[in-house]
XYZ file of C-alpha atoms in Angstrom:
689
model
C 126.593 74.441 145.732
C 122.934 74.461 144.689
C 120.922 71.239 145.025
C 119.784 70.380 141.484
C 117.690 67.390 142.602
C 114.346 69.115 142.082
C 115.254 70.198 138.473
C 116.457 66.506 137.720
C 113.302 65.068 139.090
C 111.261 67.538 136.900
C 113.195 66.540 133.734
C 112.878 62.767 134.509
C 109.112 63.171 135.047
C 108.844 65.200 131.848
C 110.833 62.647 129.764
C 108.694 59.701 131.159
C 105.613 61.455 129.831
C 107.235 62.414 126.524
C 108.140 58.762 125.843
C 104.513 57.754 126.310
C 103.344 60.729 124.086
C 106.165 60.110 121.601
C 106.840 63.915 121.656
C 109.740 66.201 122.233
C 109.934 69.349 124.373
C 111.885 72.623 124.661
C 113.256 73.333 128.190
C 114.601 76.855 128.870
C 117.258 77.267 131.548
C 118.056 80.966 132.265
C 120.683 82.305 134.711
C 124.290 83.231 135.010
C 126.856 81.413 132.771
C 128.381 79.626 135.777
C 125.029 78.423 137.085
C 123.756 77.251 133.654
C 126.985 75.318 132.946
C 126.770 73.663 136.449
C 123.208 72.746 135.744
C 124.024 71.233 132.292
C 127.146 69.348 133.557
C 125.373 67.555 136.366
C 122.432 66.254 134.159
C 122.350 62.476 133.758
C 120.845 62.354 130.224
C 122.103 59.640 127.885
C 123.045 60.155 124.190
C 123.004 64.002 124.474
C 124.549 66.324 121.878
C 126.063 69.408 123.507
C 126.320 72.495 121.204
C 128.713 75.015 122.697
C 131.996 76.753 121.986
C 132.918 76.591 125.718
C 135.393 74.057 127.152
C 133.559 74.364 130.517
C 130.743 72.191 129.136
C 131.554 68.476 128.973
C 131.720 66.855 125.482
C 130.852 70.102 123.753
C 130.969 70.562 119.966
C 130.798 73.795 117.957
C 130.300 72.949 114.256
C 130.848 75.960 111.938
C 127.828 75.196 109.704
C 124.242 74.092 110.390
C 124.459 71.401 107.785
C 127.140 69.610 109.727
C 124.471 68.846 112.350
C 121.743 67.711 109.992
C 120.849 64.090 109.336
C 121.897 62.782 112.668
C 119.738 61.667 115.663
C 120.191 62.087 119.503
C 118.029 61.357 122.430
C 118.494 64.791 123.862
C 120.349 68.006 122.943
C 121.785 71.019 124.884
C 122.142 74.358 123.087
C 124.430 76.832 124.726
C 122.975 80.351 124.079
C 126.108 81.901 125.705
C 128.139 80.758 122.652
C 125.764 82.710 120.410
C 122.101 82.511 119.451
C 122.658 81.098 115.946
C 119.088 80.555 114.687
C 120.047 78.115 111.879
C 122.070 75.934 114.183
C 119.290 75.907 116.884
C 116.757 74.861 114.236
C 119.098 72.187 112.885
C 119.811 70.818 116.329
C 116.076 70.581 117.180
C 115.672 68.381 114.158
C 118.054 65.818 115.508
C 116.148 65.200 118.845
C 114.274 61.854 118.952
C 110.758 61.252 120.323
C 110.790 61.242 124.162
C 113.711 63.692 124.233
C 114.270 67.244 125.299
C 116.176 70.192 123.875
C 117.650 72.249 126.609
C 118.394 75.888 125.880
C 120.855 77.637 128.166
C 120.380 81.470 128.236
C 121.824 84.486 130.129
C 119.458 86.428 132.396
C 121.688 89.613 132.111
C 120.135 92.433 130.160
C 123.590 93.826 129.139
C 124.651 90.479 127.589
C 126.322 90.814 124.208
C 125.292 87.905 121.911
C 128.439 86.578 120.127
C 126.210 85.718 117.106
C 125.634 89.390 116.265
C 129.155 89.948 114.883
C 128.336 87.412 112.139
C 125.618 89.673 110.661
C 127.134 93.185 110.821
C 129.020 94.895 108.061
C 132.353 96.449 108.670
C 131.977 99.765 110.507
C 128.542 98.939 111.806
C 127.601 97.953 115.387
C 124.344 96.612 116.706
C 123.239 98.680 119.668
C 120.128 96.621 120.423
C 119.056 93.173 119.132
C 115.442 93.166 118.246
C 115.624 89.573 117.274
C 116.702 88.696 120.813
C 114.044 91.040 122.272
C 111.385 89.187 120.409
C 112.917 85.779 121.030
C 113.370 86.221 124.840
C 109.732 87.613 125.180
C 108.404 84.624 123.422
C 110.408 82.185 125.548
C 108.843 83.545 128.738
C 105.536 82.092 127.466
C 107.037 78.582 127.148
C 105.775 76.014 129.656
C 109.143 74.522 130.858
C 111.128 77.407 132.134
C 113.843 77.094 134.791
C 115.785 79.850 136.680
C 118.122 79.564 139.597
C 115.572 80.871 142.117
C 112.643 78.719 141.157
C 112.884 74.908 140.944
C 109.510 74.622 139.154
C 106.610 72.624 140.386
C 105.961 69.812 137.846
C 102.560 69.829 136.199
C 101.689 66.588 134.646
C 100.802 66.775 130.912
C 98.813 63.445 131.313
C 99.719 62.330 127.872
C 97.414 60.227 125.715
C 99.389 57.316 124.213
C 100.091 58.574 120.771
C 99.796 56.660 117.607
C 102.284 57.347 114.921
C 100.497 57.046 111.478
C 102.782 55.262 108.964
C 100.140 55.111 106.174
C 101.511 58.124 104.233
C 105.008 56.718 104.397
C 103.763 53.306 103.347
C 101.997 54.756 100.308
C 105.283 56.684 99.490
C 107.244 53.423 99.617
C 104.788 51.660 97.281
C 105.035 54.599 94.822
C 108.782 54.398 94.856
C 108.527 50.628 93.972
C 106.033 51.467 91.161
C 108.517 54.134 89.760
C 111.199 51.422 89.604
C 109.029 48.659 88.171
C 106.309 50.551 86.134
C 106.655 52.479 82.980
C 109.682 54.671 82.460
C 109.806 58.517 82.350
C 107.351 58.980 85.182
C 109.374 60.947 87.810
C 108.110 60.866 91.387
C 108.438 63.939 93.618
C 108.443 63.580 97.453
C 108.124 66.862 99.460
C 108.200 66.703 103.209
C 108.835 68.686 106.400
C 111.530 67.446 108.730
C 110.805 64.207 110.675
C 108.247 62.972 108.152
C 110.130 59.812 107.213
C 111.147 60.817 103.654
C 114.707 59.382 103.996
C 113.503 56.328 105.779
C 111.050 55.687 102.878
C 113.904 55.737 100.404
C 115.762 53.094 102.502
C 112.668 50.903 103.024
C 111.931 50.894 99.312
C 115.560 49.990 98.432
C 115.075 46.879 100.835
C 112.058 45.825 98.702
C 113.930 46.262 95.435
C 116.909 44.005 96.081
C 117.081 43.009 92.466
C 117.523 46.684 91.342
C 120.698 48.696 91.439
C 119.791 52.013 93.128
C 121.942 55.164 93.212
C 121.224 57.757 95.837
C 122.452 61.291 94.841
C 122.821 64.098 97.384
C 125.254 67.059 97.934
C 126.695 65.267 101.077
C 127.081 61.611 102.050
C 126.123 62.638 105.580
C 122.673 63.591 104.443
C 121.666 60.149 103.239
C 122.696 58.130 106.332
C 119.137 57.725 107.510
C 118.239 55.982 104.209
C 121.206 53.583 104.715
C 120.190 53.008 108.379
C 116.647 51.994 107.429
C 117.965 49.642 104.683
C 120.435 48.069 107.102
C 117.634 47.519 109.651
C 115.399 45.880 107.092
C 118.175 43.554 105.910
C 119.296 42.876 109.427
C 122.858 43.979 108.820
C 125.057 46.695 110.454
C 125.873 50.006 108.824
C 129.284 51.804 109.135
C 129.586 55.382 110.302
C 129.576 57.347 106.971
C 128.296 54.616 104.779
C 128.423 55.089 100.961
C 127.424 51.634 99.740
C 125.254 48.893 101.212
C 123.633 46.012 99.468
C 121.947 47.422 96.346
C 122.195 51.150 97.321
C 125.248 53.325 96.540
C 125.790 57.106 97.294
C 126.960 59.368 94.429
C 127.660 63.167 94.426
C 125.738 65.275 91.844
C 128.736 66.297 89.810
C 130.154 62.723 89.744
C 126.722 61.494 88.565
C 126.659 63.969 85.622
C 130.357 63.542 84.689
C 130.339 59.692 84.782
C 126.589 58.918 84.219
C 126.800 55.349 85.735
C 124.115 52.867 84.989
C 121.340 52.125 87.550
C 117.736 50.778 87.617
C 116.460 53.611 89.859
C 117.965 56.994 90.991
C 117.144 58.772 94.104
C 117.856 62.424 94.253
C 117.682 63.480 97.907
C 117.520 67.011 99.106
C 116.915 67.825 95.368
C 116.156 71.468 96.170
C 119.846 71.937 97.266
C 121.009 70.996 93.777
C 120.975 73.656 90.952
C 117.963 73.445 88.660
C 120.115 73.105 85.547
C 121.784 70.153 87.064
C 118.458 68.540 87.901
C 117.279 69.042 84.347
C 120.438 67.445 83.101
C 119.826 64.463 85.426
C 116.162 64.167 84.258
C 117.422 63.785 80.666
C 119.955 61.013 81.511
C 117.830 58.797 83.892
C 114.363 57.422 82.958
C 113.411 56.318 86.517
C 113.928 59.038 89.146
C 112.618 59.837 92.631
C 113.224 63.446 93.754
C 112.955 64.102 97.537
C 113.038 67.426 99.133
C 112.675 68.962 102.623
C 110.088 71.842 102.672
C 111.149 73.848 105.790
C 114.041 76.176 105.199
C 116.777 74.657 107.498
C 118.445 73.278 104.413
C 118.695 76.697 102.710
C 115.900 76.384 100.246
C 112.548 78.201 100.393
C 109.257 76.706 99.337
C 109.426 78.903 96.264
C 112.223 76.697 94.913
C 110.351 73.460 95.446
C 107.226 74.920 93.848
C 109.152 76.243 90.822
C 110.751 72.864 90.227
C 107.435 71.110 90.595
C 105.854 73.470 88.131
C 108.510 72.744 85.543
C 108.138 68.960 85.996
C 104.363 69.205 85.687
C 104.633 71.124 82.469
C 107.049 68.487 81.024
C 105.587 65.155 82.390
C 101.890 64.838 82.298
C 102.116 61.509 84.308
C 104.189 63.057 87.092
C 103.464 61.652 90.605
C 103.965 63.896 93.589
C 103.270 63.303 97.267
C 103.567 65.604 100.300
C 104.503 63.897 103.603
C 102.998 65.921 106.357
C 102.282 63.180 108.957
C 105.281 62.914 111.323
C 106.871 59.446 111.773
C 109.946 60.247 113.979
C 107.570 61.567 116.636
C 103.802 61.865 117.097
C 101.661 64.656 115.608
C 101.414 68.105 117.337
C 105.005 67.816 118.640
C 105.620 70.563 121.216
C 109.357 71.152 120.283
C 108.523 71.545 116.544
C 105.632 73.872 117.427
C 107.861 75.999 119.760
C 110.703 76.434 117.211
C 108.320 77.277 114.336
C 106.827 80.004 116.398
C 110.100 81.288 117.735
C 111.899 81.438 114.356
C 108.732 81.935 112.167
C 109.480 78.783 110.207
C 105.862 78.102 109.528
C 104.923 81.563 108.166
C 102.485 81.053 105.268
C 101.760 83.832 102.822
C 98.050 84.699 102.627
C 96.825 85.583 99.183
C 94.099 88.188 98.977
C 92.299 89.866 96.082
C 91.407 93.590 96.249
C 90.521 96.546 94.053
C 92.061 98.992 96.317
C 95.086 101.108 95.331
C 98.610 100.122 96.471
C 100.475 101.970 99.264
C 104.159 102.070 99.667
C 105.837 102.619 103.048
C 109.279 102.166 104.735
C 109.055 100.050 107.922
C 111.391 100.255 110.980
C 112.718 97.413 113.038
C 110.541 98.660 116.040
C 107.376 98.402 113.836
C 108.348 94.886 112.853
C 108.468 93.436 116.403
C 105.332 95.309 117.352
C 103.427 93.689 114.511
C 103.873 89.858 114.519
C 101.298 89.515 111.641
C 103.346 91.814 109.342
C 106.613 90.175 110.301
C 105.173 86.758 109.588
C 103.864 87.870 106.170
C 107.223 89.411 105.233
C 109.090 86.281 106.060
C 106.563 84.129 104.232
C 106.694 86.193 101.035
C 110.558 86.172 101.132
C 110.603 82.386 101.458
C 108.036 81.983 98.763
C 110.061 84.146 96.353
C 113.503 82.945 96.871
C 115.107 79.510 96.789
C 117.776 80.219 99.349
C 115.852 81.426 102.377
C 117.513 80.421 105.576
C 116.580 80.611 109.311
C 119.099 83.368 109.731
C 117.150 85.712 107.488
C 114.856 86.588 110.319
C 117.837 87.785 112.428
C 119.222 89.764 109.468
C 115.832 91.480 108.944
C 115.489 92.417 112.671
C 119.094 93.215 113.577
C 121.395 94.112 110.566
C 121.738 97.910 111.069
C 122.485 98.638 107.370
C 119.243 97.020 106.138
C 116.352 99.199 105.165
C 112.862 97.698 104.531
C 110.099 98.922 102.289
C 106.856 97.261 101.479
C 103.864 97.572 99.219
C 100.311 97.013 100.765
C 96.835 96.823 99.329
C 94.316 97.686 102.074
C 96.052 95.890 104.869
C 97.500 93.038 102.925
C 101.129 92.757 102.049
C 101.921 92.578 98.326
C 105.552 93.212 97.962
C 108.829 93.562 99.979
C 112.202 95.256 99.184
C 115.222 94.932 101.459
C 118.058 97.404 100.823
C 121.622 97.438 102.326
C 123.281 100.845 102.676
C 126.963 100.352 101.893
C 130.207 102.501 101.820
C 130.893 105.441 103.978
C 134.344 104.005 104.708
C 137.531 105.966 105.332
C 139.820 106.892 102.498
C 142.650 104.738 104.162
C 140.387 101.609 104.036
C 139.146 102.446 100.528
C 142.809 102.693 99.377
C 143.641 99.242 100.836
C 140.581 97.777 99.062
C 141.566 99.194 95.668
C 145.123 97.668 96.225
C 143.527 94.207 97.032
C 144.888 94.368 100.637
C 141.579 94.473 102.427
C 137.989 93.023 102.012
C 135.964 94.554 104.855
C 132.849 92.330 105.662
C 129.670 93.498 103.863
C 129.719 96.477 101.334
C 129.621 93.994 98.461
C 128.628 96.351 95.667
C 130.588 99.349 96.975
C 133.837 97.189 97.021
C 133.127 95.666 93.559
C 132.573 99.213 92.010
C 135.899 100.434 93.693
C 137.717 97.409 92.200
C 136.332 98.205 88.716
C 136.840 101.980 88.727
C 139.875 102.133 91.083
C 138.284 105.215 92.531
C 138.419 105.269 96.411
C 135.413 107.571 96.510
C 133.133 104.810 95.468
C 133.805 103.253 98.911
C 133.794 106.572 100.802
C 130.370 107.648 99.389
C 127.199 105.711 100.361
C 125.519 103.447 97.869
C 122.416 101.362 98.211
C 122.123 97.657 97.163
C 118.823 95.727 96.829
C 119.369 92.509 98.843
C 115.919 91.054 98.044
C 112.850 92.051 96.226
C 109.791 89.877 96.263
C 106.379 90.430 94.867
C 103.331 88.261 95.732
C 102.487 85.486 93.157
C 99.012 86.924 92.458
C 100.569 90.350 91.668
C 103.169 89.367 89.137
C 103.426 91.366 85.800
C 101.498 94.318 87.248
C 104.457 96.748 87.692
C 104.499 96.431 91.514
C 108.149 95.558 91.699
C 109.028 98.595 89.588
C 106.840 100.831 91.654
C 108.416 99.613 94.900
C 111.920 100.201 93.507
C 110.888 103.795 92.676
C 109.556 104.248 96.201
C 112.893 102.910 97.609
C 114.916 105.222 95.297
C 112.933 108.208 96.529
C 114.160 107.406 100.075
C 117.878 107.424 99.183
C 118.755 111.006 99.813
C 122.581 110.559 100.439
C 123.525 107.731 98.041
C 125.424 108.025 94.808
C 124.715 104.537 93.393
C 121.555 102.275 93.494
C 122.175 98.799 92.491
C 121.738 94.982 92.825
C 123.608 91.787 92.411
C 121.777 88.583 91.356
C 122.147 85.331 89.301
C 121.700 86.579 85.758
C 118.987 85.161 83.619
C 117.017 86.860 80.677
C 113.937 87.596 82.792
C 115.837 89.340 85.654
C 118.116 91.291 83.353
C 114.942 92.540 81.465
C 113.388 93.613 84.777
C 116.374 95.579 86.001
C 117.251 97.231 82.665
C 113.678 98.286 82.167
C 113.982 100.116 85.506
C 117.068 102.182 84.317
C 119.789 99.893 85.768
C 122.754 98.854 83.708
C 124.994 95.762 83.875
C 128.635 96.691 84.797
C 129.919 93.210 85.725
C 129.169 89.537 85.129
C 130.929 87.179 87.426
C 133.235 84.505 85.956
C 132.181 81.671 88.286
C 128.581 80.525 88.441
C 126.390 80.054 91.571
C 126.162 76.518 92.858
C 122.393 76.716 93.471
C 121.231 78.185 90.078
C 124.286 77.679 87.783
C 123.865 81.393 86.941
C 126.692 83.965 86.771
C 126.135 86.955 89.247
C 125.384 90.202 87.432
C 125.999 93.536 89.055
C 123.542 96.286 87.895
C 123.782 99.999 88.814
C 121.929 103.283 88.368
C 123.721 106.472 89.054
C 121.857 108.926 91.376
C 123.944 112.120 90.796
C 125.667 113.893 87.939
C 129.277 112.948 88.955
C 128.318 109.242 89.287
C 126.536 109.417 85.943
C 129.827 109.947 84.148
C 131.623 107.231 86.165
C 128.798 104.768 85.512
C 128.905 105.458 81.741
C 132.605 104.603 81.693
C 131.989 101.257 83.574
C 129.162 100.381 81.158
C 131.387 100.966 78.097
C 134.215 99.004 79.680
C 131.864 96.023 80.384
C 130.756 96.178 76.809
C 134.336 96.077 75.528
C 135.341 93.180 77.771
C 132.178 91.225 77.252
C 132.530 91.286 73.489
C 135.738 89.236 73.736
C 134.648 87.087 76.764
C 131.646 85.786 74.739
C 134.114 84.101 72.386
C 135.751 82.133 75.124
C 134.774 82.262 78.836
C 131.025 82.974 78.227
C 130.655 81.005 75.039
C 128.014 78.834 76.542
C 125.945 81.575 78.154
C 122.254 81.272 77.113
C 121.529 83.303 73.921
C 118.321 84.695 75.510
C 120.437 86.289 78.296
C 122.849 87.786 75.709
C 119.900 89.191 73.764
C 118.674 90.937 76.869
C 122.176 92.306 77.879
C 122.502 93.694 74.303
C 119.395 95.868 74.948
C 121.367 97.825 77.684
C 124.539 98.358 75.794
C 125.598 101.823 74.306
C 126.285 102.198 70.616
C 129.584 103.307 69.353
C 130.800 104.998 66.132
C 131.093 102.890 63.074
C 133.425 103.904 60.285
C 131.983 104.700 56.801
C 134.483 102.148 55.355
C 132.872 99.226 57.402
C 129.432 100.424 56.291
C 130.576 100.382 52.624
C 132.131 97.031 53.064
C 128.851 95.616 54.509
C 127.011 96.946 51.476
C 129.477 94.941 49.190
C 129.582 91.751 51.174
C 126.087 91.387 52.559
C 123.975 92.024 49.453
C 125.444 89.223 47.332
C 126.052 85.573 48.155
C 127.088 85.216 51.848
C 129.793 82.986 53.092
C 129.658 82.430 56.851
C 133.410 82.607 57.743
C 134.011 85.518 55.391
C 131.356 87.757 56.908
C 131.694 86.690 60.570
C 134.351 89.325 61.584
C 132.488 92.072 59.760
C 129.137 91.242 61.312
C 130.815 90.969 64.737
C 132.118 94.505 64.434
C 128.868 96.021 63.321
C 126.732 94.198 65.902
C 128.961 95.433 68.721
C 128.914 98.980 67.377
C 125.082 98.974 66.997
C 123.685 96.582 69.591
C 120.172 98.080 69.103
C 120.204 96.369 65.613
C 119.631 93.033 67.372
C 116.647 94.166 69.431
C 113.631 93.876 67.103
C 114.548 90.790 65.261
C 112.478 87.484 65.621
C 113.839 84.965 68.129
C 115.269 82.543 65.488
C 117.253 85.258 63.664
C 118.578 86.442 67.152
C 119.470 82.887 68.046
C 121.532 82.293 64.869
C 123.431 85.574 65.038
C 124.246 85.358 68.743
C 125.432 81.760 68.459
C 127.408 82.038 65.159
C 128.579 85.552 65.222
C 128.785 86.724 68.895
C 129.767 83.444 70.471
C 131.255 81.779 67.314
C 129.897 78.401 68.228
C 131.326 75.641 66.041
C 129.030 74.694 63.073
C 128.690 71.051 64.204
C 127.618 71.862 67.665
C 125.052 74.462 66.491
C 123.649 71.933 63.973
C 123.072 69.507 66.891
C 121.744 72.263 69.202
C 119.291 73.711 66.738
C 118.287 70.363 65.126
C 119.355 71.546 61.565
C 119.485 68.716 59.019
C 123.110 69.460 58.088
C 125.602 72.134 56.943
C 123.588 73.102 53.926
C 120.500 73.724 56.167
C 122.625 75.795 58.563
C 124.123 77.878 55.758
C 120.743 78.651 54.257
C 119.254 79.596 57.708
C 122.331 81.814 58.316
C 121.946 83.667 54.979
C 118.265 84.330 55.735
C 119.124 85.562 59.246
C 121.800 87.989 57.914
C 119.491 89.244 55.196
C 116.628 89.858 57.689
C 119.146 91.588 60.058
C 120.696 93.729 57.344
C 117.391 95.036 56.123
C 116.499 96.018 59.606
C 120.077 97.582 60.203
C 119.646 99.681 56.929
C 116.236 100.986 58.046
C 117.817 102.015 61.412
C 120.586 103.781 59.660
C 118.082 105.648 57.449
C 116.102 106.827 60.503
C 119.149 108.082 62.305
C 120.400 110.203 59.408
């Protein structure tokens, strides 16, 4: 049995210096599984979290999701890489280590090792022959200072730490601003943005302790996520806190949906991890509570990119001139320049910042291989930064997907050498007729192949799964280049690379702006999901473009079937869809033949005095036959016809929604809208004859 004494002496010396420096450190232990587990089991570190799926490691836990680790604190942590290099879980675990602690990463030294985490990112029928993520990760680890192997008990080099000061001024200013929000003028929301370990949750607890005469609600998607706030409140009040506390003194936890359903009274509302709550829900909360503090983590472990935080802030600034916002960037759980934080940000590219550049040069489009990505760290970093900026649900795992998922193809747009846009495409399908048959019968759902499977279920044609199709997973354009046609040009470049695909498509949360973009690029909606996305409260739309003659006929049938179904679903399931979204969807719908009898009836009914309930069915039929007749109308006319005819909203709720003075006002506006539409419809008819 190996003598581990030199290793233990090394770790003890390191921890002693880390305590003085108030820092944390990554320690890499590389060797055979047996040796690494022996090493970990003999360590005498107190309060250590052990992340592993192996029963050979004492006290190991293997949570299914990264968020189950968040919000807790441990003196030290061990991450068992043999159980799989799950990037999101590693990042989450690092966030739980306290100042003076170490994160020990156990890793194999065998070049033929198969990483168990790889199976979680491959589509059915695909295999990863080589992990570029691991290649980059292991190469970067070799440059880390604290690196142990079986053959070399390292010689300890003192880091001679300066005694670190932790600066609490930012946090104190934050606490004072929370107190002001509670006691000053109403309708002045306060927004706190912070990286991990910056004392955001602590500030909420400390402020609650200073506001004992105020009833405060703390809203977050999970009670577990707000335990730090309760812990600091308990410490200030000198009381003890139970394990998964939901109520202490003047502070009570509430889930977002309960908050909106019950709207309980309070003097001050905290919304913690606001970026994990759908924007429409946040807007609803804003309407209901005059004194609110929104707090959000900026680094993407929680599954929200900076783009999300920026968009929400932009909206708040446009609505509230007196908005207060603060960014906490001074760490308070550990001292500045923490080595563990620095190591992980570099290893997982968590810190990638997009660099805006201005240029008059022309744009170049190119496809990029995975080999090119790991040879060009600058390009890889810019791609990750642009994806995080453009999307609200960027996770740490996206780096691994980008480098390892075999079905993913990457294309970019550059200007000189600066990155301006990114498009990620997944190649789907290519499955056997037997598997495709089982999918059409609902017996199988092979992992991945999202669009190909949906198309097969809609068409009941097995060839949609046997042939290849291409789905846009992400498309992101730099903020300074919006509205310049770059996204469309990049899509064209991608399409030119798809030699053997029959469909090109995308699935995304439907809103008017996105539907407009995809339809203007020749894509058509063939499905709108019934349930809505938790993060955006939007329904998922599937858009497709046929790439060959045979598929063109199939696609036309799917578009027609979508139109038929949607016309009835708008009266019931989709009757609260935003009217602007419906107006955009209408632009992509095909026209159908209208009987001359209906036309004659319209001539009789719509030229005299108009009664809402009498003409509703007739208008409904004509609008669905000639969707184009809705396109060129002014917004107000579209709004009235969509709400009253296509969605058949009740008169009373429309009066309230539109701010009409009463039924008479609504009837008069409806008549004007119908007359405007009918004149436009007649001119269309005359042009087509």
